[in-house]
Coordinates of C-alpha atoms in Angstrom, one line a residue:
M17 CA 104.4 70.4 107.4
T18 CA 101.4 71.4 104.9
D19 CA 101.8 74.4 103.7
D20 CA 98.6 77.0 104.5
N21 CA 98.1 77.5 100.6
D22 CA 97.8 73.5 100.2
H23 CA 95.0 73.9 103.2
G24 CA 93.4 76.9 101.0
R25 CA 93.2 75.2 97.8
R26 CA 91.3 72.0 99.4
D27 CA 89.0 74.3 100.9
G28 CA 88.3 76.2 97.6
G29 CA 89.3 79.8 98.8
H30 CA 87.4 82.8 97.9
E31 CA 85.0 82.9 94.8
N32 CA 85.5 85.4 92.6
G33 CA 83.6 85.4 89.0
G34 CA 83.1 81.8 89.2
H35 CA 87.5 80.9 90.3
E36 CA 89.1 80.3 92.7
N37 CA 90.9 83.0 94.3
V38 CA 94.8 81.2 95.5
P39 CA 97.5 82.2 94.8
S40 CA 99.5 82.1 91.5
R41 CA 102.7 80.3 93.1
Q42 CA 103.2 79.0 96.6
R43 CA 102.9 81.4 99.2
R44 CA 102.2 81.7 102.8
R45 CA 98.7 82.6 103.9
F46 CA 97.8 84.1 106.8
P47 CA 94.0 82.8 107.9
G48 CA 92.4 85.2 110.0
I49 CA 95.2 87.9 110.0
S50 CA 94.8 91.2 112.2
S51 CA 95.8 94.3 110.4
R52 CA 97.3 94.9 114.0
A53 CA 99.8 92.5 112.8
Y54 CA 101.9 94.3 110.4
E55 CA 100.6 98.0 111.0
H56 CA 103.4 100.3 112.4
P57 CA 102.7 101.5 116.0
A58 CA 101.9 104.5 115.5
D59 CA 99.0 103.9 113.2
R60 CA 98.0 101.1 115.2
S61 CA 97.7 103.6 118.5
A62 CA 95.4 105.7 116.0
L63 CA 93.2 102.9 114.6
V64 CA 92.6 101.6 117.8
A65 CA 91.0 104.7 119.1
L66 CA 89.2 105.6 116.5
R67 CA 87.5 101.8 116.3
K68 CA 87.2 102.2 120.0
L69 CA 84.8 105.3 120.0
S70 CA 81.2 104.5 120.3
G71 CA 79.3 105.9 117.1
F72 CA 82.6 106.4 114.8
D73 CA 81.5 104.8 111.9
T74 CA 78.1 106.5 111.9
V75 CA 79.3 109.7 112.1
F76 CA 81.5 109.1 109.0
K77 CA 79.2 107.9 107.1
A78 CA 76.8 110.3 108.0
L79 CA 79.3 113.0 106.4
S80 CA 79.4 110.5 103.2
G81 CA 77.4 113.3 101.4
L82 CA 79.7 115.7 102.1
L83 CA 82.5 113.6 100.7
P84 CA 83.5 113.2 96.8
E85 CA 83.2 109.0 97.6
R86 CA 80.2 109.1 95.1
S87 CA 81.7 111.5 92.4
L88 CA 84.8 109.2 92.8
R89 CA 83.2 105.8 92.0
L90 CA 81.2 107.2 89.2
L91 CA 84.3 108.7 87.9
F92 CA 86.6 106.1 87.7
L93 CA 83.6 103.6 86.5
S94 CA 82.9 105.8 83.4
D95 CA 86.3 107.0 83.0
S96 CA 88.8 104.3 83.9
V97 CA 89.1 100.6 82.8
R98 CA 87.7 98.0 85.8
V99 CA 90.3 94.8 86.6
S100 CA 88.7 92.1 85.9
D101 CA 89.3 88.5 84.3
A102 CA 88.2 90.3 80.9
Q103 CA 90.8 93.7 81.6
F104 CA 93.9 93.6 82.6
A105 CA 93.3 90.0 84.0
H106 CA 97.2 89.7 85.1
L107 CA 96.1 92.4 87.7
N108 CA 93.1 90.7 88.7
T109 CA 95.0 87.5 89.3
M110 CA 97.4 89.7 91.6
L111 CA 94.2 91.2 93.7
R112 CA 92.6 88.5 94.2
D113 CA 95.9 86.3 95.5
A114 CA 96.5 89.0 97.8
C115 CA 93.1 89.1 99.2
Y116 CA 93.6 85.4 99.5
I117 CA 96.8 85.3 101.4
L118 CA 95.7 88.7 104.0
D119 CA 92.3 86.5 103.8
L120 CA 90.3 89.6 103.0
E121 CA 86.9 88.0 102.0
K122 CA 85.4 91.0 99.8
V123 CA 87.7 91.7 97.0
P124 CA 87.5 95.5 96.5
P125 CA 87.1 96.5 92.6
M126 CA 90.4 98.0 91.2
Y127 CA 90.8 100.3 88.2
V128 CA 93.3 101.6 86.1
T129 CA 93.2 104.9 85.5
M130 CA 95.3 106.7 82.7
D131 CA 98.0 108.9 83.7
P132 CA 101.7 108.9 83.3
N133 CA 102.9 109.3 87.2
P134 CA 103.4 106.2 88.8
N135 CA 101.2 106.1 91.9
A136 CA 98.2 104.2 93.1
M137 CA 95.3 104.5 96.4
C138 CA 92.6 102.8 98.2
I139 CA 90.0 105.3 98.8
G140 CA 86.1 105.1 99.9
L141 CA 83.7 105.4 103.0
D142 CA 81.4 102.1 102.4
E143 CA 83.7 99.9 100.4
P144 CA 87.5 100.6 99.6
I145 CA 88.2 101.2 96.1
I146 CA 91.8 100.5 94.5
V147 CA 93.2 102.7 91.6
V148 CA 96.6 102.2 89.9
T149 CA 97.8 104.6 87.4
T150 CA 99.3 103.4 83.8
G151 CA 102.2 104.4 84.9
L152 CA 102.8 102.4 87.8
V153 CA 101.6 99.2 85.5
E154 CA 104.1 100.2 82.6
L155 CA 107.0 100.8 85.2
L156 CA 107.0 98.2 87.3
D157 CA 107.5 94.3 86.6
E158 CA 104.9 91.2 88.0
E159 CA 106.4 90.5 91.3
E160 CA 107.1 94.4 91.9
M161 CA 103.6 95.0 91.4
R162 CA 102.5 91.7 93.5
A163 CA 104.1 94.0 95.9
V164 CA 101.9 97.3 95.2
V165 CA 98.6 95.1 95.1
G166 CA 99.4 94.1 98.8
H167 CA 100.2 97.4 99.6
E168 CA 96.6 98.6 98.5
V169 CA 95.0 95.3 100.3
G170 CA 96.7 96.2 103.0
H171 CA 95.0 99.8 103.5
A172 CA 91.8 98.2 102.7
L173 CA 92.6 95.6 105.5
S174 CA 93.3 98.0 108.1
G175 CA 90.7 100.8 106.9
H176 CA 93.1 102.9 105.7
A177 CA 90.9 104.1 103.0
V178 CA 88.0 105.9 105.0
Y179 CA 90.8 108.2 106.5
R180 CA 92.3 108.8 103.2
T181 CA 88.8 109.8 101.7
I182 CA 88.6 112.1 104.7
L183 CA 92.0 113.5 104.2
L184 CA 91.3 114.0 100.6
F185 CA 88.1 115.8 101.4
L186 CA 89.7 118.4 104.1
T187 CA 92.8 119.1 101.8
N188 CA 90.3 120.3 99.3
L189 CA 88.5 122.0 102.0
A190 CA 91.7 124.0 103.6
L191 CA 92.1 125.3 100.1
K192 CA 88.9 126.6 99.8
V193 CA 88.2 128.2 103.4
A194 CA 92.1 129.6 103.0
W195 CA 90.6 133.0 103.4
I196 CA 89.1 132.5 106.5
P197 CA 92.5 132.6 108.6
L198 CA 91.1 130.8 111.8
G199 CA 89.0 128.6 109.9
N200 CA 92.2 127.2 107.7
L201 CA 94.2 127.6 110.4
A202 CA 92.0 124.6 112.1
I203 CA 91.3 122.4 109.1
M204 CA 95.5 122.5 108.5
A205 CA 96.1 121.6 111.5
I206 CA 93.8 118.4 111.8
V207 CA 95.4 118.0 108.2
T208 CA 98.8 118.2 109.6
A209 CA 98.1 115.4 111.9
L210 CA 96.7 113.0 109.6
R211 CA 99.2 113.5 107.7
E212 CA 101.6 112.3 110.2
W213 CA 99.4 109.1 110.9
F214 CA 98.8 108.7 107.3
R215 CA 102.6 108.6 106.6
K216 CA 102.9 105.9 109.1
S217 CA 100.2 103.8 107.6
E218 CA 102.3 103.7 104.5
L219 CA 104.6 102.3 106.6
S220 CA 102.3 99.5 107.4
A221 CA 100.7 99.2 103.7
D222 CA 104.2 98.3 102.4
R223 CA 104.9 95.9 105.4
A224 CA 101.6 94.2 103.9
G225 CA 102.8 94.2 100.3
L226 CA 105.8 92.4 101.4
L227 CA 103.6 89.7 103.5
V228 CA 101.9 89.6 99.8
G229 CA 104.7 89.4 98.1
Q230 CA 106.8 87.8 100.2
D231 CA 109.7 88.4 98.2
L232 CA 112.0 92.0 99.7
K233 CA 114.2 92.3 96.7
A234 CA 110.7 92.9 94.6
S235 CA 109.6 95.6 97.0
M236 CA 113.1 97.1 97.0
R237 CA 113.1 97.1 93.2
G238 CA 109.3 99.2 92.9
L239 CA 110.3 101.3 95.5
M240 CA 113.9 102.2 93.7
K241 CA 111.7 102.6 90.1
I242 CA 109.3 105.1 91.9
A243 CA 112.0 106.9 92.5
G244 CA 114.2 106.8 89.6
G245 CA 112.3 105.4 86.9
N246 CA 112.8 102.2 84.7
H247 CA 116.5 102.0 84.8
L248 CA 117.4 99.1 87.1
H249 CA 121.0 98.3 85.5
E250 CA 122.0 101.8 86.7
M251 CA 120.8 101.6 90.3
N252 CA 121.7 99.5 93.1
V253 CA 119.8 98.6 96.1
D254 CA 123.1 98.9 98.9
A255 CA 123.6 102.3 97.2
F256 CA 120.0 103.5 97.4
L257 CA 119.7 102.7 101.0
E258 CA 122.9 104.2 101.8
Q259 CA 121.4 107.4 100.7
A260 CA 118.8 107.2 103.2
E261 CA 121.6 106.7 105.9
E262 CA 123.2 109.8 104.5
Y263 CA 119.7 111.7 104.6
E264 CA 119.0 111.0 108.4
A265 CA 122.6 111.6 109.8
G266 CA 123.8 114.3 107.2
G267 CA 123.9 117.9 107.5
D268 CA 123.3 120.5 110.9
L269 CA 120.3 121.4 112.2
R270 CA 119.4 123.8 109.4
D271 CA 119.1 120.3 107.7
S272 CA 117.1 118.8 110.8
V273 CA 114.5 122.1 110.1
L274 CA 114.7 121.9 106.6
K275 CA 113.5 118.0 106.2
I276 CA 110.4 118.9 108.5
M277 CA 109.3 121.7 106.2
N278 CA 110.0 119.4 103.4
M279 CA 108.0 116.2 105.0
L280 CA 105.2 118.6 106.7
P281 CA 102.7 118.3 103.2
R282 CA 103.8 115.5 102.3
T283 CA 101.2 112.1 102.7
H284 CA 103.7 109.4 101.7
P285 CA 107.6 109.3 103.3
F286 CA 110.2 109.9 101.2
T287 CA 111.2 106.5 99.3
T288 CA 114.9 106.1 100.4
V289 CA 113.2 106.0 103.8
R290 CA 110.3 103.6 102.9
A291 CA 113.3 101.6 101.6
A292 CA 115.5 101.7 104.8
E293 CA 112.3 100.8 107.2
L294 CA 110.9 98.0 105.1
K295 CA 114.5 96.3 105.1
K296 CA 114.6 96.8 109.2
W297 CA 111.1 95.4 109.5
A298 CA 112.3 92.6 107.0
E299 CA 115.1 91.3 109.6
S300 CA 112.9 92.2 113.1
R301 CA 111.7 89.1 115.0
D302 CA 108.3 90.5 114.2
Y303 CA 108.2 89.7 110.7
Q304 CA 109.5 86.2 111.4
R305 CA 106.9 85.1 114.0
I306 CA 104.0 86.2 111.1
M307 CA 105.8 84.5 108.4
D308 CA 105.7 81.2 111.2
G309 CA 102.3 81.5 111.7
H310 CA 102.3 83.7 115.1
Y311 CA 100.4 86.7 114.4
P312 CA 97.0 88.5 116.0
R313 CA 93.7 87.2 114.6
R314 CA 91.0 89.7 113.8
D315 CA 88.5 88.1 116.1
E316 CA 90.9 89.2 119.1
D317 CA 90.6 93.2 117.7
G318 CA 87.5 93.6 120.0
D319 CA 89.8 93.1 123.2
T320 CA 92.6 95.5 122.4
S321 CA 93.1 97.8 124.9
V322 CA 93.9 101.2 123.6
S323 CA 96.3 102.2 126.8
D324 CA 98.6 99.6 125.7
S325 CA 98.5 100.5 121.8
F326 CA 99.3 104.4 122.9
R327 CA 102.1 103.0 125.0
Q328 CA 103.5 100.8 121.7
S329 CA 103.3 104.2 120.1
A330 CA 104.9 106.1 122.5
S331 CA 107.8 103.6 123.2
S332 CA 108.1 103.0 119.3
Y333 CA 108.6 106.9 118.6
A334 CA 111.5 106.5 121.8
D335 CA 113.3 104.0 120.7
D336 CA 113.1 105.9 117.0
M337 CA 114.6 109.0 118.8
R338 CA 117.1 107.4 120.8
S339 CA 118.4 105.5 117.9
S340 CA 118.1 107.9 115.2
K341 CA 121.4 110.0 113.4
D342 CA 119.7 113.3 112.6
P343 CA 121.4 116.2 114.1
L344 CA 118.2 117.7 115.8
M345 CA 116.9 114.4 117.5
K346 CA 120.7 113.4 118.6
L347 CA 120.5 117.1 120.2
V348 CA 117.2 116.2 121.8
N349 CA 118.5 113.0 123.4
D350 CA 121.9 115.0 124.8
I351 CA 119.5 117.7 126.4
A352 CA 117.3 114.5 127.8
G353 CA 120.6 112.9 129.1
G354 CA 121.7 116.3 130.6
A355 CA 124.5 116.9 128.5
G356 CA 126.5 119.8 129.6
D357 CA 127.6 122.7 127.7
L358 CA 124.0 123.5 125.6
G359 CA 125.6 126.5 124.1
G360 CA 128.3 124.6 122.6
K361 CA 126.1 122.1 121.1
L362 CA 123.9 124.1 119.7
R363 CA 127.1 126.3 118.3
G364 CA 128.3 122.9 116.6
K365 CA 124.9 121.4 115.4
F366 CA 124.0 124.5 113.4
T367 CA 127.7 124.9 112.3
G368 CA 128.4 121.6 111.0
Q369 CA 131.3 121.8 113.5
N370 CA 130.3 118.8 116.2
G371 CA 130.9 121.4 118.9
R372 CA 134.6 121.8 118.3
Q373 CA 135.7 126.1 117.9
G374 CA 139.1 127.1 116.8
G375 CA 140.7 123.4 117.5
Q376 CA 139.3 123.6 120.9
D377 CA 136.5 121.5 122.4
S378 CA 133.6 124.1 123.3
G379 CA 131.5 120.8 124.4
P380 CA 131.9 117.1 124.9
T381 CA 132.5 115.1 121.9
E382 CA 129.5 113.7 120.0
E383 CA 129.3 109.8 119.9
K384 CA 130.0 108.1 116.5

C-alpha cells in the first residue's frame, strides 16, 4: 500500500519559500480532510450553525474595524520574531509539515514572542496568525512542539481564530463597561457561552495536534510539561491521568460547584482533563477510521445538516453525563432515573457520606 506522503512528495506538496512542504519523517497525510473529522461534537455543532448563517462572515468582517486585529498584527511584526527558513527554521519546518498533513493550503504566518509563560494561540479575522511564546519553545522537545503546532493549525483549519479574536474583544469590552450593570451582564453572558464553546474547541485542536504529530506519548508529555514544567523524570503519565480521574470523581456536591466556579473564567479545560480526553479519543474507533483514511471531506461541508450536528452534540453531552463520576452529574442522573429518597441523596452528596447516616441507609446505595 502506498503511503499518502509518498504520493504528496511525487505531487510536490505545497510550496513555501521555494521549499516543498513535506513532513520531516513518514507520517500519514489527510488530503481534503474536513475539520469536522476531529472536532468535538459541541464545537462542531456551533461551527456548523455559524457557517450556515447567511452573511455571518460579512458581519464579522465589518466588525474588524472595532477589533484589535490590525494592531495585533503590527505588534507581532514589530516586536516578535517571524518564523521562516531564516528564523526558528525548525519551527518553520514543523508548521509546513502540519499544514501539509492537514492539507491546509495557505501556511499561516507564525511568530515567536518573548514571554516566559508557555502559551500559544491562533487569532485573526481575515487570515489566522499563530503565536508561540519563548517559554513554550524552551519547554518542549521537537515531537511535543510538533503536536502544539498541529494544535494551532487545527484551530486555523476549523476557523476558530475568528471566534477567539471576538472572544478577546468581548472580554476586553466587558471590562470597559463593567460600570454599566445591564450592559456588562449581557456581554458577560455572551463571553461565558463563548468560553464554554472555546473549551470544547481546545479539545478539538488537541485532536488535530495528535493527527499531525501521530505520537500520543509526545502529546501527553507536552500536556504534563505545561502543567508541571520541564521535570519529566519526576512525572508519570499514568499518575497524571489518575489525577484527572480523582478530579472528576472525588469530593461531594460542594466540590462539584467549586469545579464549575473554577472553570467558568477559563478558556481552556484543565490540563489533566485534556490529557484524559485526548487519550480516550486516541483509543476510539473515530480516530482509527481517520488514520485508515476514512474521514469527512472539506468539499462535503456545505451539505452538513445543522440539526444533525446539534443532535450529535446533545448526544455527546448526554453520554458524558451518563458516564460522568462527578457527584453532581451522578445526582442529576439519579433524579432523571427516578431515584428514591432525594433528600437522603442530597444529604449524602453534600456531606460525602454516600447517603448513609449513623450507619443506617438513608437511601439507595450508590453504584460504584
